[in-house]
Coordinates of C-alpha atoms in Angstrom, one line a residue:
M11 CA 9.1 31.0 26.8
L12 CA 9.3 28.0 24.5
I13 CA 6.9 27.3 21.6
R14 CA 6.9 23.7 20.4
S15 CA 5.0 22.0 17.6
K16 CA 4.9 18.6 15.8
A17 CA 3.4 17.3 12.6
P18 CA 2.9 13.7 11.6
L19 CA 4.5 12.0 8.6
R20 CA 2.3 10.1 6.2
L21 CA 2.0 6.9 4.3
G22 CA 0.7 7.3 0.7
F23 CA -1.4 4.3 -0.1
A24 CA -2.8 5.2 -3.6
G25 CA -3.0 8.1 -6.1
G26 CA 0.3 9.7 -5.3
G27 CA 1.4 11.9 -8.3
T28 CA -2.2 12.8 -9.3
D29 CA -1.9 15.7 -6.8
I30 CA 0.7 17.4 -8.9
S31 CA -0.9 20.5 -10.4
T32 CA 0.0 19.7 -14.1
Y33 CA -2.3 16.7 -13.8
A34 CA -4.8 17.7 -11.1
D35 CA -5.6 21.1 -12.7
K36 CA -6.7 19.4 -15.9
Y37 CA -8.1 16.0 -14.8
G38 CA -8.6 16.2 -11.1
G39 CA -6.5 14.1 -8.7
Y40 CA -7.4 11.6 -6.0
V41 CA -5.1 10.4 -3.2
L42 CA -5.6 8.1 -0.2
N43 CA -3.2 8.4 2.7
S44 CA -2.8 8.2 6.4
T45 CA -0.6 9.7 9.0
I46 CA 1.6 7.6 11.3
D47 CA 3.3 7.9 14.7
M48 CA 6.4 9.5 13.3
Y49 CA 6.8 13.2 13.5
V50 CA 8.6 16.4 12.5
Y51 CA 9.3 18.7 15.5
C52 CA 9.9 22.4 15.8
T53 CA 10.9 24.5 18.8
I54 CA 11.0 28.3 18.8
E55 CA 12.8 30.3 21.5
P56 CA 12.1 34.0 21.2
D57 CA 14.9 36.3 22.3
D58 CA 16.2 39.9 22.0
S59 CA 19.5 39.0 20.3
G60 CA 18.6 40.7 17.0
K61 CA 19.4 37.5 15.2
V62 CA 17.5 34.6 13.6
R63 CA 19.1 31.3 14.2
F64 CA 18.0 28.0 12.6
I65 CA 19.3 24.6 13.8
A66 CA 18.3 21.5 11.9
A67 CA 19.4 19.0 14.6
D68 CA 18.7 15.8 12.7
I69 CA 21.0 16.7 9.8
G70 CA 23.6 18.7 11.7
K71 CA 23.1 22.0 9.9
Q72 CA 22.6 25.5 11.1
E73 CA 22.5 29.1 10.0
E74 CA 22.4 32.5 11.6
F75 CA 21.2 35.8 10.1
A76 CA 20.7 39.4 11.4
S77 CA 17.0 39.9 12.0
D78 CA 15.4 41.6 9.0
F79 CA 12.2 41.9 7.0
R80 CA 13.6 39.4 4.5
L81 CA 16.4 36.8 4.9
P82 CA 18.6 35.5 2.1
V83 CA 17.0 32.3 0.8
S84 CA 19.4 29.7 2.2
S85 CA 20.9 26.9 0.2
V86 CA 21.5 25.1 3.4
L87 CA 18.1 25.4 5.0
P88 CA 15.8 26.9 2.3
L89 CA 12.5 25.7 3.9
H90 CA 13.3 27.6 7.2
T91 CA 14.2 30.9 5.5
G92 CA 11.4 30.6 2.9
I93 CA 8.8 30.2 5.7
Y94 CA 10.2 33.2 7.6
N95 CA 10.1 35.4 4.6
R96 CA 6.5 34.6 3.6
L97 CA 5.2 35.0 7.1
V98 CA 7.0 38.2 7.9
S99 CA 6.0 39.7 4.5
D100 CA 2.3 38.7 4.5
Y101 CA 1.3 38.4 8.2
I102 CA 3.8 39.6 10.8
K103 CA 5.0 42.8 9.1
K104 CA 8.1 43.2 11.4
P105 CA 11.5 41.4 11.8
L106 CA 11.6 38.7 14.5
S107 CA 14.4 37.5 16.7
F108 CA 14.6 33.9 17.9
K109 CA 16.3 30.5 17.8
M110 CA 14.5 27.7 16.0
T111 CA 15.4 24.0 16.3
T112 CA 13.9 21.3 14.1
Y113 CA 14.3 17.6 13.6
S114 CA 12.5 14.7 12.0
D115 CA 11.9 11.1 13.1
A116 CA 12.5 10.0 9.4
P117 CA 15.6 10.7 7.3
A118 CA 15.4 13.1 4.4
G119 CA 14.3 11.5 1.2
S120 CA 12.3 8.8 3.1
G121 CA 9.2 9.0 1.0
L122 CA 7.1 9.8 4.0
G123 CA 6.6 13.5 3.1
S124 CA 9.2 14.8 5.5
S125 CA 10.0 18.1 3.8
S126 CA 6.4 19.3 3.5
T127 CA 5.7 18.0 7.1
M128 CA 8.6 20.2 8.2
V129 CA 7.0 23.2 6.6
V130 CA 3.7 22.5 8.3
A131 CA 5.3 22.0 11.7
I132 CA 7.2 25.3 11.5
I133 CA 4.1 27.3 10.3
K134 CA 2.1 25.8 13.2
A135 CA 4.8 26.9 15.7
F136 CA 4.6 30.5 14.3
E137 CA 0.8 30.3 14.5
E138 CA 1.0 29.4 18.2
W139 CA 3.6 32.0 19.0
L140 CA 2.1 34.9 17.2
N141 CA -1.6 33.9 17.4
L142 CA -2.0 33.9 13.6
P143 CA -5.5 33.4 12.2
F144 CA -5.0 30.1 10.5
G145 CA -7.3 27.2 10.0
E146 CA -6.3 23.8 8.8
Y147 CA -6.9 24.5 5.1
D148 CA -5.0 27.8 5.5
I149 CA -1.9 26.1 7.0
A150 CA -1.8 23.4 4.3
A151 CA -2.3 25.9 1.4
L152 CA 0.3 28.3 2.8
A153 CA 2.8 25.4 3.1
Y154 CA 2.2 24.5 -0.5
K155 CA 2.7 28.1 -1.7
I156 CA 6.0 28.4 0.2
E157 CA 7.4 25.2 -1.3
R158 CA 6.0 25.2 -4.8
E159 CA 5.7 28.9 -5.6
D160 CA 8.2 30.8 -3.4
L161 CA 11.0 28.1 -3.4
E162 CA 10.0 26.5 -6.7
L163 CA 10.4 23.0 -5.3
A164 CA 8.6 20.4 -7.5
G165 CA 6.0 18.3 -5.9
G166 CA 2.3 17.8 -5.2
K167 CA -0.1 18.8 -2.5
Q168 CA -1.0 15.7 -0.5
D169 CA 1.8 15.9 2.1
Q170 CA 0.9 19.4 3.3
Y171 CA -2.7 18.4 3.8
A172 CA -1.9 15.1 5.4
A173 CA 0.4 16.7 8.0
T174 CA -2.1 19.4 8.8
F175 CA -5.3 17.3 9.1
G176 CA -3.9 13.9 10.2
G177 CA -5.7 10.6 10.1
F178 CA -7.0 8.6 7.1
N179 CA -8.1 10.8 4.3
F180 CA -9.3 10.6 0.7
M181 CA -8.2 13.8 -0.9
E182 CA -9.4 15.5 -4.0
F183 CA -7.3 18.0 -6.0
Y184 CA -8.6 20.4 -8.7
A185 CA -7.8 23.5 -10.6
D186 CA -7.3 26.9 -8.9
N187 CA -5.7 25.1 -5.9
R188 CA -9.1 23.7 -4.8
V189 CA -8.6 20.8 -2.3
I190 CA -11.2 18.7 -0.6
V191 CA -10.1 16.5 2.4
N192 CA -12.5 13.7 3.1
P193 CA -11.8 12.0 6.4
L194 CA -12.4 8.2 6.3
K195 CA -14.2 6.8 9.3
L196 CA -12.7 3.3 9.4
K197 CA -14.0 0.7 11.8
R198 CA -11.5 0.0 14.5
W199 CA -11.0 -3.6 13.4
I200 CA -10.1 -2.4 9.9
R201 CA -7.4 -0.1 11.3
N202 CA -6.1 -2.8 13.6
E203 CA -5.9 -5.3 10.8
L204 CA -4.1 -2.9 8.5
E205 CA -1.6 -1.9 11.2
A206 CA -0.9 -5.6 11.8
S207 CA -0.4 -6.2 8.0
L208 CA 2.2 -3.4 7.3
V209 CA 5.9 -3.3 7.5
L210 CA 8.1 -0.4 6.6
Y211 CA 11.7 -1.2 5.4
Y212 CA 14.2 1.7 5.0
T213 CA 16.4 0.9 2.0
G214 CA 19.1 3.2 3.1
V215 CA 18.9 5.0 -0.2
S216 CA 17.9 8.7 0.1
R217 CA 16.6 10.3 -3.0
E218 CA 15.9 13.9 -4.2
S219 CA 12.1 13.7 -4.8
A220 CA 12.0 17.0 -6.7
N221 CA 14.2 15.5 -9.5
I222 CA 11.9 12.5 -9.9
I223 CA 8.8 14.6 -9.8
R224 CA 10.1 17.0 -12.5
E225 CA 10.5 14.0 -14.8
Q226 CA 7.0 12.9 -14.0
I227 CA 5.7 16.4 -14.8
N228 CA 7.4 16.4 -18.1
N229 CA 6.1 13.0 -19.0
T230 CA 2.6 13.8 -17.9
K231 CA 2.5 16.7 -20.4
R232 CA 2.8 14.2 -23.2
E233 CA -0.2 12.2 -24.4
T234 CA 1.5 8.9 -23.8
K235 CA 1.3 5.8 -21.6
N236 CA 2.6 8.1 -18.8
L237 CA -0.7 9.9 -18.8
E238 CA -2.6 6.7 -19.0
S239 CA -0.7 5.5 -16.0
M240 CA -1.7 8.7 -14.1
H241 CA -5.4 7.9 -14.9
E242 CA -4.8 4.4 -13.5
L243 CA -3.3 5.7 -10.3
K244 CA -6.3 7.8 -9.8
R245 CA -8.6 4.8 -10.5
Q246 CA -6.8 2.7 -8.0
A247 CA -7.2 5.3 -5.3
V248 CA -11.0 5.1 -5.7
L249 CA -10.9 1.3 -5.7
M250 CA -8.7 1.2 -2.6
K251 CA -10.9 3.6 -0.7
E252 CA -13.9 1.3 -1.3
A253 CA -11.9 -1.8 -0.4
L254 CA -10.6 -0.2 2.8
L255 CA -14.0 1.0 4.0
K256 CA -15.4 -2.6 3.4
G257 CA -12.5 -4.3 5.1
D258 CA -11.6 -6.0 1.8
F259 CA -7.9 -6.6 2.3
G260 CA -7.5 -8.7 -0.7
G261 CA -8.8 -5.8 -2.8
F262 CA -6.5 -3.4 -0.8
S263 CA -3.5 -5.5 -1.6
D264 CA -4.4 -5.7 -5.3
C265 CA -4.8 -1.9 -5.5
L266 CA -1.4 -1.4 -3.7
L267 CA 0.4 -3.6 -6.3
N268 CA -1.5 -2.2 -9.3
G269 CA -0.8 1.3 -8.2
W270 CA 2.9 0.5 -7.9
L271 CA 3.0 -1.1 -11.4
A272 CA 1.3 2.0 -12.8
K273 CA 3.6 4.4 -10.9
K274 CA 6.7 2.7 -12.3
N275 CA 5.7 3.9 -15.8
M276 CA 5.8 7.6 -14.7
A277 CA 9.5 8.1 -14.6
S278 CA 12.7 6.0 -15.2
S279 CA 14.1 6.8 -11.8
I280 CA 11.2 5.6 -9.7
T281 CA 12.7 2.2 -9.5
N282 CA 16.0 0.4 -10.2
P283 CA 17.4 -3.1 -10.1
F284 CA 18.3 -2.8 -6.4
L285 CA 14.7 -1.9 -5.5
D286 CA 13.2 -4.5 -7.8
E287 CA 15.4 -7.1 -6.1
L288 CA 14.2 -6.0 -2.7
F289 CA 10.6 -6.2 -3.8
Q290 CA 11.0 -9.7 -5.1
Y291 CA 12.8 -10.7 -1.9
A292 CA 9.9 -9.4 0.2
L293 CA 7.4 -11.3 -2.0
D294 CA 9.4 -14.5 -1.6
N295 CA 9.4 -14.1 2.2
G296 CA 5.7 -13.6 3.0
A297 CA 4.7 -10.3 1.4
K298 CA 1.5 -10.1 -0.6
S299 CA 2.3 -6.7 -2.2
A300 CA 4.4 -3.6 -1.8
K301 CA 5.1 -0.1 -3.0
I302 CA 7.4 2.8 -2.4
P303 CA 5.5 5.7 -0.9
G304 CA 6.3 9.2 -2.1
A305 CA 8.1 9.9 -5.3
G306 CA 10.0 6.6 -5.5
G307 CA 13.6 6.0 -6.2
G308 CA 14.5 4.9 -2.6
G309 CA 13.5 5.7 0.9
F310 CA 11.1 3.4 2.6
I311 CA 9.3 0.4 1.0
M312 CA 5.8 -0.2 2.4
I313 CA 5.1 -3.9 2.5
F314 CA 1.7 -5.5 3.0
C315 CA 1.5 -9.1 4.3
D316 CA -0.7 -11.6 6.2
P317 CA -0.2 -10.8 9.9
C318 CA 0.7 -14.4 10.5
N319 CA 3.6 -14.0 8.1
R320 CA 4.8 -10.7 9.5
M321 CA 7.5 -12.1 11.8
R322 CA 8.8 -14.3 9.0
L323 CA 9.0 -11.2 6.8
I324 CA 10.7 -9.1 9.4
R325 CA 13.3 -11.8 10.1
A326 CA 14.1 -12.1 6.4
L327 CA 14.3 -8.3 6.0
G328 CA 16.6 -8.2 9.0
E329 CA 19.2 -10.1 7.0
K330 CA 19.3 -7.2 4.6
K331 CA 20.6 -4.9 7.4
G332 CA 18.0 -2.1 6.6
I333 CA 15.8 -0.4 9.2
I334 CA 12.5 -2.1 9.9
L335 CA 9.5 -0.3 11.3
T336 CA 6.0 -1.3 12.2
P337 CA 4.0 1.9 12.0
T338 CA 0.9 2.9 14.1
F339 CA -1.7 5.2 12.6
T340 CA -2.5 8.5 14.2
G341 CA -5.7 10.5 13.9
T342 CA -4.4 13.9 14.8
G343 CA -2.7 16.4 12.6
T344 CA -0.2 19.1 13.5
Q345 CA -0.2 20.4 17.1
A346 CA 1.5 23.2 19.0
W347 CA 1.9 24.2 22.6
T348 CA 3.6 26.9 24.7
I349 CA 5.9 26.4 27.8
N350 CA 6.2 29.5 30.0

């Protein structure tokens, strides 16, 4: 028997950072995002070997443990062991024996929420295998607890909910881990126009998002321009939602750029001269606006342009030797299936 699952990666359009608890618990956070046709995959092969084997095929790492109620938290694959420990402790109540293989369509540190999406995909595979009583909010909340509480990895909440629910969503984050996911019913022509207007460019620079987010958290605690920038990020998320629902792409572009300008004030490592030069290069070659989704510091640049200028932009970016993608939106969240 094989149990497989997948969960979609996401593009964060506006409000990213306001989903971090140090801000959201006090002021409330708003985030607008959408999942795309890039995924994280998980396969579980149950066996009677008395061992737990984890294989991260995309990064070429693996670990093996004797099956037990609790595994040592791995420095190599901490997400995998952290998920196992939480599920066995709270739900399964017995050791398991299996081989698990995971991989992602995006490199680590891409800014597309790959780590949290990995957690969601693994939880979904366990749910399918063991018939666990999880709804969508349960999976997302559990993924958040494992990352932020059990493993103490800095970050927000949007990625777990995006990967679980899928589609275009306007998300609200409040104290006591209260989250409201509002699906946006965009007209087909609006989705088509947005798809035709976006280009993803991978800079080749992977970054450790947790380090950037820790700096953001420390800055947010101070009553400075950093806090004002967070309020502005939240405001731009509301404005962008309204623009998108109306099909106002000039307004969408303005919100994308204004949100990026506000985000750059949150931490010194969000941008650097290399990224600033790439931004300007894109603007000089047909882009209207751009931002780095996720924590910043590297990964993908999301670029918005007139569809008539898209090929000009792609040709120009091709001279920079990075990876160029034209994403398609997906309306489905994490899924799992069994092969007997």
